mmCIF file of C-alpha atoms in Angstrom:
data_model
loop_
_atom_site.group_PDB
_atom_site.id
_atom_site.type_symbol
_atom_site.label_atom_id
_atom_site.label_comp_id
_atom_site.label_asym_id
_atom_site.label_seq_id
_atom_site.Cartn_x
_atom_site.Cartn_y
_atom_site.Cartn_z
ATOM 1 C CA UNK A 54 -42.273 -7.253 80.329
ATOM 2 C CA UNK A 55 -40.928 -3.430 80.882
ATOM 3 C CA UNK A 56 -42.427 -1.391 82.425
ATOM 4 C CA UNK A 57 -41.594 2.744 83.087
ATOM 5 C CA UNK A 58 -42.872 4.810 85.751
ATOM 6 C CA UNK A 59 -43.435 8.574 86.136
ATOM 7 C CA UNK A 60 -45.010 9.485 89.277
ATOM 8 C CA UNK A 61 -44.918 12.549 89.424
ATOM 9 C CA UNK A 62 -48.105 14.172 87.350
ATOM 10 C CA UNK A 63 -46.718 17.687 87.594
ATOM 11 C CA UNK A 64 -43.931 19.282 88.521
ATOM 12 C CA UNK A 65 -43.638 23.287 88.699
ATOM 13 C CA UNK A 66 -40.006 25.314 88.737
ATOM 14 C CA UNK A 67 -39.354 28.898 89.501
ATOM 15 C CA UNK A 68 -37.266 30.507 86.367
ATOM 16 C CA UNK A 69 -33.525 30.016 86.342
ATOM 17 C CA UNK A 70 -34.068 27.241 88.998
ATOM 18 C CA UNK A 71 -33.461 23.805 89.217
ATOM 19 C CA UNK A 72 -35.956 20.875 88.926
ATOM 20 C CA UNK A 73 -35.692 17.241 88.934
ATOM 21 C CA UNK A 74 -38.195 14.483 87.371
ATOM 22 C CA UNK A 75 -38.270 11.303 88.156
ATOM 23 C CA UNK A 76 -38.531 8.185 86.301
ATOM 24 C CA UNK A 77 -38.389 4.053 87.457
ATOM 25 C CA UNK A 78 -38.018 0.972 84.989
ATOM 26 C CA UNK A 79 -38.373 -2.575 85.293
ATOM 27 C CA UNK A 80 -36.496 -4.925 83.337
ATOM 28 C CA UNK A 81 -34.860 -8.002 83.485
ATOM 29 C CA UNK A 82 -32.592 -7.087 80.534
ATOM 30 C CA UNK A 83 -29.014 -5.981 81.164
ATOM 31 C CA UNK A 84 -28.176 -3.926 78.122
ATOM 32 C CA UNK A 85 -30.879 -1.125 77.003
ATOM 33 C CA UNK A 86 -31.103 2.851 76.032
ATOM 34 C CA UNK A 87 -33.493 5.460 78.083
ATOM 35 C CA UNK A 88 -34.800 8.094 76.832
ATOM 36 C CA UNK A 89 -36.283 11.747 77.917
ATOM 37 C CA UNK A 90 -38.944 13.169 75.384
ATOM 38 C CA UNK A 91 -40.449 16.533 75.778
ATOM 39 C CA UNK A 92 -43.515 17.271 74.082
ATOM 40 C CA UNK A 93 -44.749 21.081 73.926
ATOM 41 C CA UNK A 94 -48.026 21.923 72.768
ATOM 42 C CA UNK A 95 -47.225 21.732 69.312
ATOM 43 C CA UNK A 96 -47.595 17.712 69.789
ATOM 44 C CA UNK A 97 -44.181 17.335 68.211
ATOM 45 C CA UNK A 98 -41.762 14.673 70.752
ATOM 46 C CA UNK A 99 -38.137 16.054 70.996
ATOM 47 C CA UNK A 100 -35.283 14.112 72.136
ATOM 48 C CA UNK A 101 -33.978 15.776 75.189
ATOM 49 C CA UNK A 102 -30.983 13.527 76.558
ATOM 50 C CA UNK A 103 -30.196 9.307 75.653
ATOM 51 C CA UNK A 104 -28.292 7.404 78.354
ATOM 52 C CA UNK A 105 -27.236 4.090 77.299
ATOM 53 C CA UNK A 106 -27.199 1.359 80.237
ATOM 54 C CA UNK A 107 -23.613 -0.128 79.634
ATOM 55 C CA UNK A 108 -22.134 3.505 80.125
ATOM 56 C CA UNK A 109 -21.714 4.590 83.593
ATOM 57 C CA UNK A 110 -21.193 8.107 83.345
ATOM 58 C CA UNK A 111 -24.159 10.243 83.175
ATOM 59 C CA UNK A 112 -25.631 11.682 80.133
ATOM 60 C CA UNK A 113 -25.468 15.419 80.083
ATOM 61 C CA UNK A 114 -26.816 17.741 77.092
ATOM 62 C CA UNK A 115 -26.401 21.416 77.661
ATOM 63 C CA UNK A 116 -28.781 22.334 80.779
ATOM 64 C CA UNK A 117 -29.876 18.826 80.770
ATOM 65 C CA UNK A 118 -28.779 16.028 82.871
ATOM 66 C CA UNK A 119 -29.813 12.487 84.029
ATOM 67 C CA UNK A 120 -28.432 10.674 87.151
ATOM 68 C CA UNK A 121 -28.747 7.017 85.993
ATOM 69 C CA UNK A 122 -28.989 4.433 88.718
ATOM 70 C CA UNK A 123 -28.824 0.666 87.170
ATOM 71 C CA UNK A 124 -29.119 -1.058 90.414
ATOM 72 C CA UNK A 125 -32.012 0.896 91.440
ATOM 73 C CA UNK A 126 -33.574 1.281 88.204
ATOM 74 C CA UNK A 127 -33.680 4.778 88.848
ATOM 75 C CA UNK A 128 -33.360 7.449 85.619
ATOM 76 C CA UNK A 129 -34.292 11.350 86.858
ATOM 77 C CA UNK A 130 -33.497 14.175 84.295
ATOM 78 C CA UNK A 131 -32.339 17.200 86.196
ATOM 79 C CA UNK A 132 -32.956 20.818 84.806
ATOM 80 C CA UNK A 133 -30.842 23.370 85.366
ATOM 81 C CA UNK A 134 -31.194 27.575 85.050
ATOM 82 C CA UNK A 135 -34.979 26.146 83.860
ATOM 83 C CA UNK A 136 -36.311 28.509 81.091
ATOM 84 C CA UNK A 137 -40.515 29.312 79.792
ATOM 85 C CA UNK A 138 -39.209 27.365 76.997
ATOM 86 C CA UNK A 139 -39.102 24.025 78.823
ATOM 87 C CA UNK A 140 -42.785 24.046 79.962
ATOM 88 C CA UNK A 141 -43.972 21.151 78.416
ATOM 89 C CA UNK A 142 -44.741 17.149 79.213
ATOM 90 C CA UNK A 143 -41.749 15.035 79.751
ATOM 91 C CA UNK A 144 -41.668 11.142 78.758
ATOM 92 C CA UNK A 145 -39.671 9.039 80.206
ATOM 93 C CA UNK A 146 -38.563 6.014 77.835
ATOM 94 C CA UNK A 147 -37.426 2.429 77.806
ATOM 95 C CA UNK A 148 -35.904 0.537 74.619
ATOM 96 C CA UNK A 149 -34.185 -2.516 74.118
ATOM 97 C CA UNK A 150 -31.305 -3.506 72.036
ATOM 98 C CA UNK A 151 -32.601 -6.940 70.756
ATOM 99 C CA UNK A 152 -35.846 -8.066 69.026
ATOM 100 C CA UNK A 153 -38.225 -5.270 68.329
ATOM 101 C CA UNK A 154 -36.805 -1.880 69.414
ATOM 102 C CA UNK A 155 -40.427 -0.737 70.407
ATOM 103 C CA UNK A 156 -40.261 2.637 72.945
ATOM 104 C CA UNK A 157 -41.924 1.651 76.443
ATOM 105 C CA UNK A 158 -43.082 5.060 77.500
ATOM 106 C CA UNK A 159 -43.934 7.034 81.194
ATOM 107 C CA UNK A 160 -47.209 8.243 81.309
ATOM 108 C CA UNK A 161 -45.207 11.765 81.430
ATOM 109 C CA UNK A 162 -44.427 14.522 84.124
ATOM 110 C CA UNK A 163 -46.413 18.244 83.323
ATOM 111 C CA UNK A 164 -43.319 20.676 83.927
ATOM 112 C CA UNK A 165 -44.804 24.176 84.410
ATOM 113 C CA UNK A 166 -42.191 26.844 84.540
ATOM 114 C CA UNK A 167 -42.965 29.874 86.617
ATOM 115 C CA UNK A 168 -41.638 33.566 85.459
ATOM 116 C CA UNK B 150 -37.647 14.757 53.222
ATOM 117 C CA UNK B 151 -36.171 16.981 56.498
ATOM 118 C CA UNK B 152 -38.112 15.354 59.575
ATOM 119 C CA UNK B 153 -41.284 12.877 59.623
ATOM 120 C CA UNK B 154 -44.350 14.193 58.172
ATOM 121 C CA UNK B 155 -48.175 13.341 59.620
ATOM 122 C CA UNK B 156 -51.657 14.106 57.434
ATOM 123 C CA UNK B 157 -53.976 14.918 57.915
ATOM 124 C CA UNK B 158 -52.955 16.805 61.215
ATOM 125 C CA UNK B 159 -56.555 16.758 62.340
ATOM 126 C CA UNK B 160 -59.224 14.360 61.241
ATOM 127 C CA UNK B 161 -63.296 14.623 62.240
ATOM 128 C CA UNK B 162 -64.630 11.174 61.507
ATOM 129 C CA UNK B 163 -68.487 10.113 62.240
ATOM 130 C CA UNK B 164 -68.176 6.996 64.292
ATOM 131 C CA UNK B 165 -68.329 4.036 61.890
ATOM 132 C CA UNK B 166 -66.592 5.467 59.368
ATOM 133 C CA UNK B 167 -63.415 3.999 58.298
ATOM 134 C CA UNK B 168 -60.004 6.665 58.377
ATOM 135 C CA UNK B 169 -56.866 6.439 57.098
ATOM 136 C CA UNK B 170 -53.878 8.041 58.400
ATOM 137 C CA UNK B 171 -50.354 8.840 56.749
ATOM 138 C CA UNK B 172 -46.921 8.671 57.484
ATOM 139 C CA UNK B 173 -43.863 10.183 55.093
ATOM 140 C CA UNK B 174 -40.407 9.108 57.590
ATOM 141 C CA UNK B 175 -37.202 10.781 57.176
ATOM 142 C CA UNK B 176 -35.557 9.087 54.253
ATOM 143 C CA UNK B 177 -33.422 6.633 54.395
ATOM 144 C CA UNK B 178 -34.588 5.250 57.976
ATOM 145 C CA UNK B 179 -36.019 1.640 57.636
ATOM 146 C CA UNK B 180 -37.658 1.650 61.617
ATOM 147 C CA UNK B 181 -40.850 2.916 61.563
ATOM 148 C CA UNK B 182 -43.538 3.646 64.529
ATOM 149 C CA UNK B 183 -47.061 3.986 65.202
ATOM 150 C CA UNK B 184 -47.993 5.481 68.749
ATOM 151 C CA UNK B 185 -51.299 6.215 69.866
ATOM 152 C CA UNK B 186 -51.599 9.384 72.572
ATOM 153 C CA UNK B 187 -55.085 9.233 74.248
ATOM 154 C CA UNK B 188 -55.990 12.120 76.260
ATOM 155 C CA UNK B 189 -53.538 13.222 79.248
ATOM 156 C CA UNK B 190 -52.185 9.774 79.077
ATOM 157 C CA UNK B 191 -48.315 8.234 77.642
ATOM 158 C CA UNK B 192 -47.843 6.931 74.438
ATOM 159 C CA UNK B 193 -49.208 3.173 73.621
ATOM 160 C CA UNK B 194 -47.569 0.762 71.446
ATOM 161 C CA UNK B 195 -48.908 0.319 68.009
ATOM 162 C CA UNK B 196 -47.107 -1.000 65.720
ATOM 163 C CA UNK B 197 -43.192 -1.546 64.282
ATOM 164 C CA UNK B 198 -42.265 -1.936 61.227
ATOM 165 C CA UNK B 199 -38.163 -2.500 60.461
ATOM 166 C CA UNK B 200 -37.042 -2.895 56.944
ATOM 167 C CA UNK B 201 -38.328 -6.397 54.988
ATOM 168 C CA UNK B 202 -38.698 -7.921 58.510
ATOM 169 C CA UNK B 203 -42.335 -9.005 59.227
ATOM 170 C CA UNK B 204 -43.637 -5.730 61.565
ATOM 171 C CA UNK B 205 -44.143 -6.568 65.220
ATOM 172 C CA UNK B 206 -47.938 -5.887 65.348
ATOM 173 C CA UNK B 207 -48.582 -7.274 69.008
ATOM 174 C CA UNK B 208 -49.544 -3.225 70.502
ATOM 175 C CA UNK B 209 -53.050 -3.256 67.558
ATOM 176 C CA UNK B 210 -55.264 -2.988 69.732
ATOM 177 C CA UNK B 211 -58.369 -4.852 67.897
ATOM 178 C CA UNK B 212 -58.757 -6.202 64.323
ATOM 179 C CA UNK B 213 -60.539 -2.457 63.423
ATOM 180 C CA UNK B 214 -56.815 -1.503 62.705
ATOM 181 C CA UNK B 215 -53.970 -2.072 60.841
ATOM 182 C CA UNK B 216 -50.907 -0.482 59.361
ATOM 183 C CA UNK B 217 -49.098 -1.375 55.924
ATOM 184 C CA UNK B 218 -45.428 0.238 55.131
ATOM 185 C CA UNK B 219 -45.438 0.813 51.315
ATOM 186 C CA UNK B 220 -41.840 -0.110 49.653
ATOM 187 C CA UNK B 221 -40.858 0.499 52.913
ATOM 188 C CA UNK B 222 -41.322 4.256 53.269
ATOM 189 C CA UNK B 223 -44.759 5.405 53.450
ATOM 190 C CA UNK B 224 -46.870 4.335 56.209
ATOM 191 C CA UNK B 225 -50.602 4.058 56.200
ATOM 192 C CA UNK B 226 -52.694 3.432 59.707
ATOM 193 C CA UNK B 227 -56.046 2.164 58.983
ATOM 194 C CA UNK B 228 -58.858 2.046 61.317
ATOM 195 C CA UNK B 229 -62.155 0.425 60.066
ATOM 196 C CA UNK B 230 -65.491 1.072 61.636
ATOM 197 C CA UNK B 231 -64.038 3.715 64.222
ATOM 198 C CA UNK B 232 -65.413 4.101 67.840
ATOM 199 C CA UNK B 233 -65.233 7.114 70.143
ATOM 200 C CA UNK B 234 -62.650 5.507 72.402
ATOM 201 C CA UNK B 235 -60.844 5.853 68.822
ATOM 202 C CA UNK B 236 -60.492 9.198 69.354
ATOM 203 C CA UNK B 237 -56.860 10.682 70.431
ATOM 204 C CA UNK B 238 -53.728 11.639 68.991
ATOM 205 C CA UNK B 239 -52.106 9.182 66.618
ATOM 206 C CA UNK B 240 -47.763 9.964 66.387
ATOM 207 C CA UNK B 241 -46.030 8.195 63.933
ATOM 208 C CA UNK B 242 -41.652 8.074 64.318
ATOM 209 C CA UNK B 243 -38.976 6.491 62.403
ATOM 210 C CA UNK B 244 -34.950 5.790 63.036
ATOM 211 C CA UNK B 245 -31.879 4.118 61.340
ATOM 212 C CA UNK B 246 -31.581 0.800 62.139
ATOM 213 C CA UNK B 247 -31.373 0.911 65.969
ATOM 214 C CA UNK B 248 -30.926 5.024 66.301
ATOM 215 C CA UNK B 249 -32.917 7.489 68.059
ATOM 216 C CA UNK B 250 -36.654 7.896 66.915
ATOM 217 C CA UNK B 251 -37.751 11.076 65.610
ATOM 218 C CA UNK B 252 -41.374 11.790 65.667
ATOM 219 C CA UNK B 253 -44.153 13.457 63.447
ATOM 220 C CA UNK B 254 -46.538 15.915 65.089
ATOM 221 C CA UNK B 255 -49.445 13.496 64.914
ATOM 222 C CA UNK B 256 -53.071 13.156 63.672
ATOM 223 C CA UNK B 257 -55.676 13.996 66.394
ATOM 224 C CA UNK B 258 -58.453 11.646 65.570
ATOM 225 C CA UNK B 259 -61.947 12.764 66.890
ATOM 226 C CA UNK B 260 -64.620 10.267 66.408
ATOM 227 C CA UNK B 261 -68.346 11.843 66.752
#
């Protein structure tokens, strides 16, 4: 079974700095998608970034990237020029791309952003 | 309608009592989710439902609950008899076929 790992509880960033969460899978399952959620207060999960596994490059979305190691089953979303809008938890996701597309989800990362 | 819609967004319940939870997806996606968020923790597996395919119910925790798509666009969550440890925040999502989910903002369930 997959399996996603967060372990980092809380993070905290400085304004207009840089942070980076990490995030580990296990799989045994060559072609899949990961996901990062947010989730502000509101309760509300936002898509931040998708990276599929078959694509090499890095998935970037305005200030937010990923560096996406297969072999090490590594998936950290990098923040850049971090903003009081990001504070918020961040999920890390799993999903397949055969059989039931069920979301395996990180128990999350608390980023607190600092003014 | 323009993003997935959750009600009752908050829900008191005396434990015992049976609840009933609702979920309106965007239209036109045939995936549809049930997560359940317990306190400070990730989201856990419910249930999946994808078009006419039989839903993949394996995350339902006991037989207290179960979930029943509705010409395969509404979405209800039943739990019978609840218990306390029923208590957290229920998120429903949906998606196209195999696209991104989008999610509701939940049902916090309180069981006293």
């Amino acid at each position: 079974a997959q399996t996603v790992t967060q372990s980092q509880p809380e993070m905290s960033v400085q304004e207009a700095e840089t942070v980076t969460l990490s995030c580990t899978y296990d799989t045994s399952e060559s072609d899949y998608y990961l996901f990062w959620y947010k989730q502000p207060p509101s309760r509300q999960m936002i898509l931040v970034i998708r990276q599929e596994a078959y694509k090499q490059q890095n998935a970037t979305e305005n200030r937010f990237s990923v560096n996406f190691q297969k072999a090490a089953k590594s998936f950290s979303l990098k923040i850049s020029d971090s903003q009081l809008g990001d504070a918020a938890m961040y999920f890390c996701a799993y999903r397949t791309t055969s059989g039931t597309y069920k979301y395996i989800f990180g128990t999350g990362t608390r980023l607190k952003v600092l003014a | 309608g323009a993003g997935v819609s959750q009600s009752p967004s908050n829900k008191v319940t005396e434990k015992g009592k049976d609840v009933e939870l609702r979920c309106d997806p965007i239209s036109g996606h045939t995936a549809l989710y049930w997560y359940r968020q317990s306190l400070g923790q990730g989201l856990e597996f419910l249930i999946y439902f994808q078009g006419n395919s039989a839903p993949d119910k394996s995350g339902l925790p006991s037989d207290r609950f179960s979930a029943e798509r509705t010409g395969g666009s509404v979405s209800t969550l039943t739990i019978q008899r609840t218990q306390q440890e029923d208590s957290a925040v229920y998120l429903c999502a949906s998606s196209a076929w195999t696209g991104d989910a989008f999610f509701g903002q939940g049902t916090r369930l309180t069981v006293v």
